[in-house]
Coordinates of C-alpha atoms in Angstrom, one line a residue:
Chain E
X1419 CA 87.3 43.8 91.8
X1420 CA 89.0 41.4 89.4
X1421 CA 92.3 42.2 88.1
X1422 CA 92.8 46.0 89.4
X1423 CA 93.3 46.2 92.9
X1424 CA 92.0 50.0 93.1
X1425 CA 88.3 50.8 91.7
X1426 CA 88.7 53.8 89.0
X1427 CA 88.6 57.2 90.1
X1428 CA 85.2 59.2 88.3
X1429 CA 86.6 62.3 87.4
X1430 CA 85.0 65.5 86.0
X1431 CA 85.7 68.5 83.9
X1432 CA 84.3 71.7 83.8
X1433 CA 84.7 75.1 82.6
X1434 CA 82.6 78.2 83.7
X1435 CA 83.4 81.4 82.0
X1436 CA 86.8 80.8 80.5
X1437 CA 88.3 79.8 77.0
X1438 CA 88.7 75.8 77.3
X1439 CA 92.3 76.1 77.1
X1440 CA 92.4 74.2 80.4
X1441 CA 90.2 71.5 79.2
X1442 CA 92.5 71.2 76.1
X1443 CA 95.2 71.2 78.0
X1444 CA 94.4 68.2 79.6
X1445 CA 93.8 66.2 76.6
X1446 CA 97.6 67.5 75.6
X1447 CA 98.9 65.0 77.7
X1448 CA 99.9 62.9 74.6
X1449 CA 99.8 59.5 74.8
X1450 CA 99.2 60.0 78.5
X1451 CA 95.3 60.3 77.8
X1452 CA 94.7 56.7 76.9
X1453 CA 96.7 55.8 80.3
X1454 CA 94.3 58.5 82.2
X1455 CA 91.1 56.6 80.7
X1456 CA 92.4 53.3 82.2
X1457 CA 92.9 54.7 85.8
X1458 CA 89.7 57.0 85.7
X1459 CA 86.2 56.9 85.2
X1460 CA 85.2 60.0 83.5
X1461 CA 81.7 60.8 84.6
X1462 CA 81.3 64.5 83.7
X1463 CA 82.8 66.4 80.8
X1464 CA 80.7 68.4 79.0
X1465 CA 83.2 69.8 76.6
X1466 CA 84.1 66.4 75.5
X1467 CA 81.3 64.2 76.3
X1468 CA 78.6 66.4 76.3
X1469 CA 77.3 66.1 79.8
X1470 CA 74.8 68.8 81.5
X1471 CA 75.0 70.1 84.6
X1472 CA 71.1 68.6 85.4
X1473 CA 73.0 65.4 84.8
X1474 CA 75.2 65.8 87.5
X1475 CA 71.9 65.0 90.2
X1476 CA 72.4 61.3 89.4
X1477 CA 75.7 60.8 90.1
X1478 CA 76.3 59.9 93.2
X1479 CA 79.8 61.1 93.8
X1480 CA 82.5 62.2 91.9
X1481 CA 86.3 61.6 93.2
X1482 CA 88.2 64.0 91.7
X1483 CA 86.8 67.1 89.9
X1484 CA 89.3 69.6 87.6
X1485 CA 87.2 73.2 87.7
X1486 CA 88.1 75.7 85.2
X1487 CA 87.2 79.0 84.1
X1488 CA 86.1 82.6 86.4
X1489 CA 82.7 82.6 88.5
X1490 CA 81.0 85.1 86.3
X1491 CA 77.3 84.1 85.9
X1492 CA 74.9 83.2 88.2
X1493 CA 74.7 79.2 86.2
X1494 CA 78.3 79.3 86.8
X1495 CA 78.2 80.0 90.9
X1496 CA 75.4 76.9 90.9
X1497 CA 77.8 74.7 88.7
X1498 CA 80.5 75.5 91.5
X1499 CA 78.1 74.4 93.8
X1500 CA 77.3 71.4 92.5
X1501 CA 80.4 70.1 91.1
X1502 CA 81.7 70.9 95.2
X1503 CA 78.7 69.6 97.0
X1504 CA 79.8 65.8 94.7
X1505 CA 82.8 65.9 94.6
X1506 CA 84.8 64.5 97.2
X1507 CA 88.3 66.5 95.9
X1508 CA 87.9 69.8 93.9
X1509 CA 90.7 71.4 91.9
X1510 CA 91.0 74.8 91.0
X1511 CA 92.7 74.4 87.4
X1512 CA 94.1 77.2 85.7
X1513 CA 94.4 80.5 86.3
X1514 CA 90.9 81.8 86.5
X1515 CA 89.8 79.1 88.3
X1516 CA 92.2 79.9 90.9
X1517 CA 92.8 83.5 91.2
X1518 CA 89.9 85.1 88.8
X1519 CA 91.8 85.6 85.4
X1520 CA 92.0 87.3 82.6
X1521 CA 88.0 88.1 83.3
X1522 CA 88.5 89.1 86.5
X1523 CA 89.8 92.4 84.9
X1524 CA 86.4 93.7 84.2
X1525 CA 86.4 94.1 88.2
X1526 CA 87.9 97.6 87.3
X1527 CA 85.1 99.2 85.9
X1528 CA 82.3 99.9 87.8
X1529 CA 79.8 97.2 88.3
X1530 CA 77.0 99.3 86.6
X1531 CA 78.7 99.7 83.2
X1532 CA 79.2 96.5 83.1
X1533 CA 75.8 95.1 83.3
X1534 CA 74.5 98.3 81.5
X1535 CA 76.7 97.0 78.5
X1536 CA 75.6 93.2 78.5
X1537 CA 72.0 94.7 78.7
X1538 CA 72.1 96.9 75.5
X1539 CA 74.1 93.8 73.8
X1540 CA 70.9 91.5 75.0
X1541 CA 68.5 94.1 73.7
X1542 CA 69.9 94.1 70.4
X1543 CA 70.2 90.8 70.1
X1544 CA 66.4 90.4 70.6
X1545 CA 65.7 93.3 68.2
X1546 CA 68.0 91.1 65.3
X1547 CA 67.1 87.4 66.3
X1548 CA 63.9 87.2 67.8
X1549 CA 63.7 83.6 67.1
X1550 CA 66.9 82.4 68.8
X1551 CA 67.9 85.0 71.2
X1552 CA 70.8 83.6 73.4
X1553 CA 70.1 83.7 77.0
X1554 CA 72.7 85.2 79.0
X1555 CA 72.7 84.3 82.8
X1556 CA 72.3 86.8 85.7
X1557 CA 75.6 88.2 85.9
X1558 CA 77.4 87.9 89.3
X1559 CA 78.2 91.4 90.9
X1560 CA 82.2 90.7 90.6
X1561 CA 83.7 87.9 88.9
X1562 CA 85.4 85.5 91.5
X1563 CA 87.7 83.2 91.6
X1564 CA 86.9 79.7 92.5
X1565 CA 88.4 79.3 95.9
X1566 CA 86.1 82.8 96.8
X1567 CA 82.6 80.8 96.5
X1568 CA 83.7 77.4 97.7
X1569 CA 86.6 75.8 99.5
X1570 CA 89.0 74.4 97.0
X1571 CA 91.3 71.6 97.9
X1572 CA 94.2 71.9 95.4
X1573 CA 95.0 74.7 92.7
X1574 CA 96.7 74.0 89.7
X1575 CA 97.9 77.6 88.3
X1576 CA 99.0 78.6 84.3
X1577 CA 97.1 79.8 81.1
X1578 CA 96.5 77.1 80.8
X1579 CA 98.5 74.7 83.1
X1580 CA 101.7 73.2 81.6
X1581 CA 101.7 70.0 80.9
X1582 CA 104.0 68.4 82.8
X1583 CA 102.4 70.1 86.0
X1584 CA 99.0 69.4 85.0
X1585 CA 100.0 65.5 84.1
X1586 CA 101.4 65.4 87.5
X1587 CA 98.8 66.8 89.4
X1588 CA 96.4 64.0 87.3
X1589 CA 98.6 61.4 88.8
X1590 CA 99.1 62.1 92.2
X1591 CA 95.3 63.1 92.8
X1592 CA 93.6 60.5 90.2
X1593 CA 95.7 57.8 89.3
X1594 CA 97.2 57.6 93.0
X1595 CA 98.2 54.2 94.2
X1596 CA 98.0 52.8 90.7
X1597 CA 101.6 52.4 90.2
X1598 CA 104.9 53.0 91.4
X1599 CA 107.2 53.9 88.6
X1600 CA 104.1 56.2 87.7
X1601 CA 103.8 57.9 90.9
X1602 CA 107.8 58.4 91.0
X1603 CA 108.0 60.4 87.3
X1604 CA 104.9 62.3 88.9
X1605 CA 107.1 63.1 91.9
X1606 CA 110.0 64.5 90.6
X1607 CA 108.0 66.9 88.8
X1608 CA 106.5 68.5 91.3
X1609 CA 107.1 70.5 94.2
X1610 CA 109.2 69.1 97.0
X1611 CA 106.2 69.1 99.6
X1612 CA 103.5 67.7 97.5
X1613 CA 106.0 64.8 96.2
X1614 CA 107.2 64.3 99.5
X1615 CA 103.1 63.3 100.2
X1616 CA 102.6 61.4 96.9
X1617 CA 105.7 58.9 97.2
X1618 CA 104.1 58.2 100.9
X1619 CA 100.8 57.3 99.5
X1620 CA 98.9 60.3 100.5
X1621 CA 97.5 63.0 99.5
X1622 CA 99.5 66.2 99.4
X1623 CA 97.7 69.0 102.3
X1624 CA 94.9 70.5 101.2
X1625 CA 95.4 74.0 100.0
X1626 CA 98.8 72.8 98.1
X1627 CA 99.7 74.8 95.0
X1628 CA 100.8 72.7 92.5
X1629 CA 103.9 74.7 91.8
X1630 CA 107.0 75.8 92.9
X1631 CA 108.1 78.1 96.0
X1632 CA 110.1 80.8 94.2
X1633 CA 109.4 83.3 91.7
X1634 CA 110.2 82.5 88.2
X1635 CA 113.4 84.4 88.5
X1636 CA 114.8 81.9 90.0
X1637 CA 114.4 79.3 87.2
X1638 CA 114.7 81.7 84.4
X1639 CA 117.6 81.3 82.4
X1640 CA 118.4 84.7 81.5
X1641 CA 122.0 86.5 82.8
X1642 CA 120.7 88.8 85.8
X1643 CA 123.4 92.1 85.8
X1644 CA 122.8 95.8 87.3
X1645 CA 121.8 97.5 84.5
X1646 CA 119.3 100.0 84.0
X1647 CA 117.2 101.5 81.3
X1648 CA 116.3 104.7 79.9
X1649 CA 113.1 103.7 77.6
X1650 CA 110.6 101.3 78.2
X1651 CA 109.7 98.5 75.6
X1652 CA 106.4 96.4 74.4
X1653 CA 107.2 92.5 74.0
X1654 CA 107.4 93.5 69.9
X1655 CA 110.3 96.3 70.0
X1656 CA 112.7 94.6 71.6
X1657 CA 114.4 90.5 70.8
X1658 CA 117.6 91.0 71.1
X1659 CA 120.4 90.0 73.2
X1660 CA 118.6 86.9 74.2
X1661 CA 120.7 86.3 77.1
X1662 CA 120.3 89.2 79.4
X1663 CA 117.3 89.7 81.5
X1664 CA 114.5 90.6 80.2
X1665 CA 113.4 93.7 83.1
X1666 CA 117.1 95.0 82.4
X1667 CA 116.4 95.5 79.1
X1668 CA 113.6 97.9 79.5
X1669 CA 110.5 94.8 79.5
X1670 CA 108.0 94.8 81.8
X1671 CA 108.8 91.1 83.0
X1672 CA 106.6 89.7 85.9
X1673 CA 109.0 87.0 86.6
X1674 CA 110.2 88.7 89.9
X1675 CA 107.0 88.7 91.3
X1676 CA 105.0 85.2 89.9
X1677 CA 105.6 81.7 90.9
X1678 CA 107.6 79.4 89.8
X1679 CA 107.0 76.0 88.2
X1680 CA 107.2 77.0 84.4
X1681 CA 110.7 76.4 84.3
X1682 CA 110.6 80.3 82.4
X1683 CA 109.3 78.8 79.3
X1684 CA 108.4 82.2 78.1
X1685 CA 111.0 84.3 79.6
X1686 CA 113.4 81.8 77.2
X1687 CA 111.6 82.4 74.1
X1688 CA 112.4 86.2 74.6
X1689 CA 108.8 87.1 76.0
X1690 CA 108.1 88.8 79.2
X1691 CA 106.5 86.2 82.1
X1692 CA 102.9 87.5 81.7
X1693 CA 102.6 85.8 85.9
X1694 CA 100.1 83.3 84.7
X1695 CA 101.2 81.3 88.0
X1696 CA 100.1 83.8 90.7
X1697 CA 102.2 86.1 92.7
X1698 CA 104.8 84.0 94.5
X1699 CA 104.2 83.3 98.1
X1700 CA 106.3 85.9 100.0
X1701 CA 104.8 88.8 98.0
X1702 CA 102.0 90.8 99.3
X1703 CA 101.0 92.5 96.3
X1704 CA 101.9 92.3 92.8
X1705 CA 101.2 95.1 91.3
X1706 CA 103.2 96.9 94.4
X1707 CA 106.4 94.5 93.8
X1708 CA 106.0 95.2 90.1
X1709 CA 106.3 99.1 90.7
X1710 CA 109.0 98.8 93.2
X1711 CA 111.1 96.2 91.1
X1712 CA 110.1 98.7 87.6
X1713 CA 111.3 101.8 89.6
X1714 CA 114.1 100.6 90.2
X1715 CA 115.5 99.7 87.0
X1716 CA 115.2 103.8 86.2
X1717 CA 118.0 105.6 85.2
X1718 CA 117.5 109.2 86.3
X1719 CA 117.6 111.1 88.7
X1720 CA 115.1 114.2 87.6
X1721 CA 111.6 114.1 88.5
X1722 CA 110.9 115.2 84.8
X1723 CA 112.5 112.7 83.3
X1724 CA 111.0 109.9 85.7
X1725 CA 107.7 111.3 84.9
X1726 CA 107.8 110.6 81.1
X1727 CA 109.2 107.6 81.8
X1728 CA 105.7 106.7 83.4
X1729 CA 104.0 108.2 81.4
X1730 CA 105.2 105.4 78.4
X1731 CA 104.2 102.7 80.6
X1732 CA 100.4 101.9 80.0
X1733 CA 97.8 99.8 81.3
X1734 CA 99.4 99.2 85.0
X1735 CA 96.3 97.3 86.8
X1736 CA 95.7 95.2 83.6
X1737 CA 99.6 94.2 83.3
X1738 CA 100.5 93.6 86.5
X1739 CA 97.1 91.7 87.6
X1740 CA 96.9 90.5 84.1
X1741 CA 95.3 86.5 85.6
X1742 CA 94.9 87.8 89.7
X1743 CA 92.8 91.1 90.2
X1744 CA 90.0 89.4 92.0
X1745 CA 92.1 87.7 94.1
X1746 CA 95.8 88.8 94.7
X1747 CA 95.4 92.2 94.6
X1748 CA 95.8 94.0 97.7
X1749 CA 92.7 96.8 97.3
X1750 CA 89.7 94.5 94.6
X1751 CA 90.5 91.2 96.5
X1752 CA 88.0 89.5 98.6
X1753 CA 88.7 87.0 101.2
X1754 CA 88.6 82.8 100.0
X1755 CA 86.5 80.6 101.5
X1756 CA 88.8 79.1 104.3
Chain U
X837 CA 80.0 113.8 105.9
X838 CA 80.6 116.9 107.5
X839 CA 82.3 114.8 110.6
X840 CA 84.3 112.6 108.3
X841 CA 87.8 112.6 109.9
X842 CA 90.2 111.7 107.0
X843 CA 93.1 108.7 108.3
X844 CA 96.2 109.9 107.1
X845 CA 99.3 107.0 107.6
X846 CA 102.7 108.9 107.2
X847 CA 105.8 107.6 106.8
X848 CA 108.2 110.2 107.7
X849 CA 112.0 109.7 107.8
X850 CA 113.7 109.5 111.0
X851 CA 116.6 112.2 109.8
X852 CA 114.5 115.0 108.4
X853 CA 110.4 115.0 108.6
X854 CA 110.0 112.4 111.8
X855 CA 112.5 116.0 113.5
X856 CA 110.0 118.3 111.4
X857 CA 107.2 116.6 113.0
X858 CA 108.4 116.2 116.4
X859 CA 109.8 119.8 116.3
X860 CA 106.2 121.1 115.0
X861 CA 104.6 119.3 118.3
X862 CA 107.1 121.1 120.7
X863 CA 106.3 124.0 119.0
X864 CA 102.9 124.0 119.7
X865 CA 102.2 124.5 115.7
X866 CA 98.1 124.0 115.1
X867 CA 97.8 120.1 113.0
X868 CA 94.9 118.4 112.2
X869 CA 94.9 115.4 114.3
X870 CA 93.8 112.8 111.5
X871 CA 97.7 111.6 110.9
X872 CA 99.0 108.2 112.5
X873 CA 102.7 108.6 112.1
X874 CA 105.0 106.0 111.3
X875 CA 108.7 106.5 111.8
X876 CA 111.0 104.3 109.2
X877 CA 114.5 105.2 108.8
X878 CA 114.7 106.2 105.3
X879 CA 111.9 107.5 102.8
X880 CA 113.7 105.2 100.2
X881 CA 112.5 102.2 102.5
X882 CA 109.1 102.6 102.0
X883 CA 108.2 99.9 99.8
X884 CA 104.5 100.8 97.6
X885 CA 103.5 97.4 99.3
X886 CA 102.9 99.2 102.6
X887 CA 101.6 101.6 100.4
X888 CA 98.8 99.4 99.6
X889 CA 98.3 97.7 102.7
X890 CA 98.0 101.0 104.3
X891 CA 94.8 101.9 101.4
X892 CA 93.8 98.4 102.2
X893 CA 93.5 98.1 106.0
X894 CA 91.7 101.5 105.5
X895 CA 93.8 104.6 105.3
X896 CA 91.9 107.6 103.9
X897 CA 95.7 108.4 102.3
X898 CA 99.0 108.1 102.6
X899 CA 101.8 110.6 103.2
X900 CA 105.7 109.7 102.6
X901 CA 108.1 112.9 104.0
X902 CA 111.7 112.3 103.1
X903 CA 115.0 114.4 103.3
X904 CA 115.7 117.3 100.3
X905 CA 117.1 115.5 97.2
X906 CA 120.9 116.0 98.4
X907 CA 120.5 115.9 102.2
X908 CA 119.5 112.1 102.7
X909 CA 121.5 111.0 105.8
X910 CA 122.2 107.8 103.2
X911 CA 122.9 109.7 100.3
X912 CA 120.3 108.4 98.0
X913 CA 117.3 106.8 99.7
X914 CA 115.1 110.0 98.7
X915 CA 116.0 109.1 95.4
X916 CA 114.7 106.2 95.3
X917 CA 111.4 107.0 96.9
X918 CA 111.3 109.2 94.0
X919 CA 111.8 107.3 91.6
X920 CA 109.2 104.7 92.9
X921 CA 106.5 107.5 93.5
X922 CA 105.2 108.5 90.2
X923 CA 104.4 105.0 88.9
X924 CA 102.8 104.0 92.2
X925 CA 100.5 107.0 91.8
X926 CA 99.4 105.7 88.6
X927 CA 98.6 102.8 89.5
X928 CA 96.7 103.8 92.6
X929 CA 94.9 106.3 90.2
X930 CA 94.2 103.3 88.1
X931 CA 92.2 101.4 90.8
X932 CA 90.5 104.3 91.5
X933 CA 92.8 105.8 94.0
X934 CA 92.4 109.9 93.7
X935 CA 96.0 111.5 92.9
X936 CA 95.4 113.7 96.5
X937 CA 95.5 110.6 98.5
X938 CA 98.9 109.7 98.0
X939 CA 101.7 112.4 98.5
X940 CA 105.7 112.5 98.5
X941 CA 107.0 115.3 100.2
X942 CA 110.4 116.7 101.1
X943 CA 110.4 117.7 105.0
X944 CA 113.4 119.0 105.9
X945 CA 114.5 118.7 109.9
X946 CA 114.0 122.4 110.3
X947 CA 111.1 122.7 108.9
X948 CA 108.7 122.4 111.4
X949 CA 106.0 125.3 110.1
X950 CA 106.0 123.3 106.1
X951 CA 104.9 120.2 108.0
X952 CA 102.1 121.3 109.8
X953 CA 101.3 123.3 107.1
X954 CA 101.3 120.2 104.5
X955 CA 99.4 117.9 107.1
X956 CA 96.7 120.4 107.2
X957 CA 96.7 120.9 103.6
X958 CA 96.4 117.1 103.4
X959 CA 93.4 117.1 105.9
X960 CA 91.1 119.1 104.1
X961 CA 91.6 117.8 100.8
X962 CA 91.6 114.0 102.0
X963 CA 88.3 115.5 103.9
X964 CA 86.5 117.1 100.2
X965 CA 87.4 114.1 98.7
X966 CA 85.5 111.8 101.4
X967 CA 86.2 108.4 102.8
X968 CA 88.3 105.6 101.0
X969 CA 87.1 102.3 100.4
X970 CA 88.4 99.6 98.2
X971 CA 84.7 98.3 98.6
X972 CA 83.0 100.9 96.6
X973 CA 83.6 99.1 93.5
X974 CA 82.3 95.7 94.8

């Protein structure tokens, strides 16, 4: 074993349907990446290293693997498959890993126009390019969430994960009982629970969210006063008066209803939490809290007047389930695996 | 789908449509008998969550009675029901949640005859417009 008292960890990345963000987000560790290199194997990466999934038959096992990106495809269920069948711990990362996405969305429309629509696109494409005509996988039915095909030990929420969060989760499930002082910066960044189980030298319980237990709110620094508001606002009419809250001043804000762990990075730059992070834990439904916490806020008392009020808010389903539709919401939700 | 019987959850008020509804049964007022009533102490205390849960665990709809705007026994609980109502309906209409489904109404305590009246109404529609299911879109 020589000098290094724990054998390296082999470690794989992976994104189905999704944007890479995650992926790039964990090479946005900074200087942080050469230290992950020296405490992991990395054994599958296809974004960086190239690696296909046929590869994946000869390893033997893989420690830790960071899945990213929706199920959306039928090569993307198999990859899920794969990656769970080696891997001895499997990590939802990001947001449509763990609750669906931003693709989950297209769970609105009705599953025929959406496969109607990727079949014209195909058709055409083999009218124009005969010679190289992309192949598109089988499409699954709904997209899915990660933990809804196979059992997922840890999620790491955000679009993409911050990168303290994400460095942290790194540490505590790959570089564990490398060192100390390491393990100690990982722990005061995350949540109480999961640092409690990293400082003892285990691994946090499976299921852990890596991130907080409140709702953004509660780490947001905006002033929170009864106020109400007579017109509703897109992000781009309204920067002003930085310091009040942003739902008081007519903003759709999902703050009150998303978990925290952010810090309210974008609530401080003046932008509505978009509730990248999943509904917090005590709410049942999102989109429900969002309505409740939204009607609220009205100031009128005429049904007239409430009703063009709605009528300037648009796009309810895709705002409030902006990353969670497939997952979090109370009536398109299916149940995880365990 | 002829003997489709519609499942109506209400929440009625305790001050003004729970005493409509209890005043319609002693009565002896004809109701469809597709509504499971659930008493809550205020209309304004219905939070869209239960809403939800009520489409989600398999309600067919979902009827709120509350007090005239004026006569709530807290002053302003109806209110807020009201206020909450429209944008919930367009959100339920958004996932595919017919407008009929979901109703507020105002039930006053004497108003035994408007109740039965507006849970047959219900009935029928809920009945043309056939079962619910979130799982139709799966």
């Amino acid at each position: 074993m020589g000098t290094n008292p724990v054998p390296n960890k082999k470690l794989a990345i992976f994104t189905a349907t999704g944007c890479r963000a995650c992926e790039n987000a964990i090479l946005d560790i900074h200087y942080q990446v050469s230290s992950l290199a020296r405490c992991a194997d990395i054994a599958f990466w296809p974004y960086m290293l190239g690696s296909e999934v046929r590869d994946l038959e000869k390893q033997e096992s893989i420690d830790v693997c960071f899945f990213a990106g929706a199920i959306r495809t039928s090569s993307d269920r198999e990859a899920a498959l794969k990656l769970r069948e080696k891997s001895r711990i499997m990590v939802a990362c990001g947001a449509c890993a763990a609750f669906g996405g931003m693709p989950g969305l297209v769970n609105i429309s009705q599953w025929s126009v959406v496969s109607g629509q990727s079949q014209r696109t195909m058709d055409n494409k083999q009218q124009t390019n005969e010679e190289e005509k992309p192949e598109l996988p089988p499409l699954e039915s709904r997209v899915l969430g990660l933990p809804q095909i196979v059992k997922v030990d840890y999620l790491v929420p955000g679009c993409p994960p911050t990168q303290n969060f994400l460095w942290a989760a790194i540490q505590s499930l790959v570089c564990n009982g490398q060192s100390p002082a390491r393990l100690s910066f990982a722990a005061s960044r995350l949540p109480e629970a999961i640092a409690q189980a990293i400082t003892s030298g285990i691994l946090p319980p499976k299921g852990s969210i890596f991130a907080g237990e409140k709702a953004v709110c509660a780490s947001c620094s905006r002033v929170k006063e009864e106020k109400r508001f007579e017109t509703y606002k897109r992000p781009y009419q309204a920067y002003e008066e930085l310091g009040r809250c942003l739902l008081e001043q007519g903003l759709v804000c999902q703050g009150i209803t998303t978990q925290e762990g952010c810090g309210g990075l974008c609530t401080a730059m003046g932008q509505p939490c978009r509730g990248c992070f999943g509904k917090a834990e005590a709410i049942f439904d999102p989109g429900a809290k969002m309505v409740s916490a939204i009607s609220s806020t009205f100031d009128s008392n005429d049904a007239q007047e409430i009703a063009a009020l709605v009528d300037d808010i648009v796009d309810l389903v895709g705002t409030f389930y902006r990353y969670t539709l497939p997952t979090q919401c109370a009536l398109f939700s299916t149940p995880s695996k365990d | 789908m002829s003997d489709f019987e519609p499942k109506i959850i209400a929440f009625l008020c305790t001050w003004c449509a729970y005493v409509a509804a209890d005043t319609a049964g002693i009565a002896r007022y004809k109701q469809k008998p597709n509504v499971r009533v659930i008493r809550v102490l205020c209309s304004g205390m219905v939070d869209p969550n239960y809403v939800l849960k009520a489409f989600a665990s398999g309600a067919d709809a979902v009827l709120v009675g509350g007090c005239h705007p004026g006569d709530c026994h807290y002053i302003s609980g109806n209110i807020k029901a009201m206020r909450r109502a429209p944008l919930l309906r367009k959100l339920l209409e958004e996932m595919g949640v017919e407008n009929g489904r979901f109703r507020l109404e105002w039930i006053a305590a004497s108003d035994a005859p408007q109740y039965a009246e507006i849970i047959n109404q219900m009935s029928e529609e809920v009945r043309s417009l056939g079962p619910f299911s979130p799982s139709t879109i799966k």
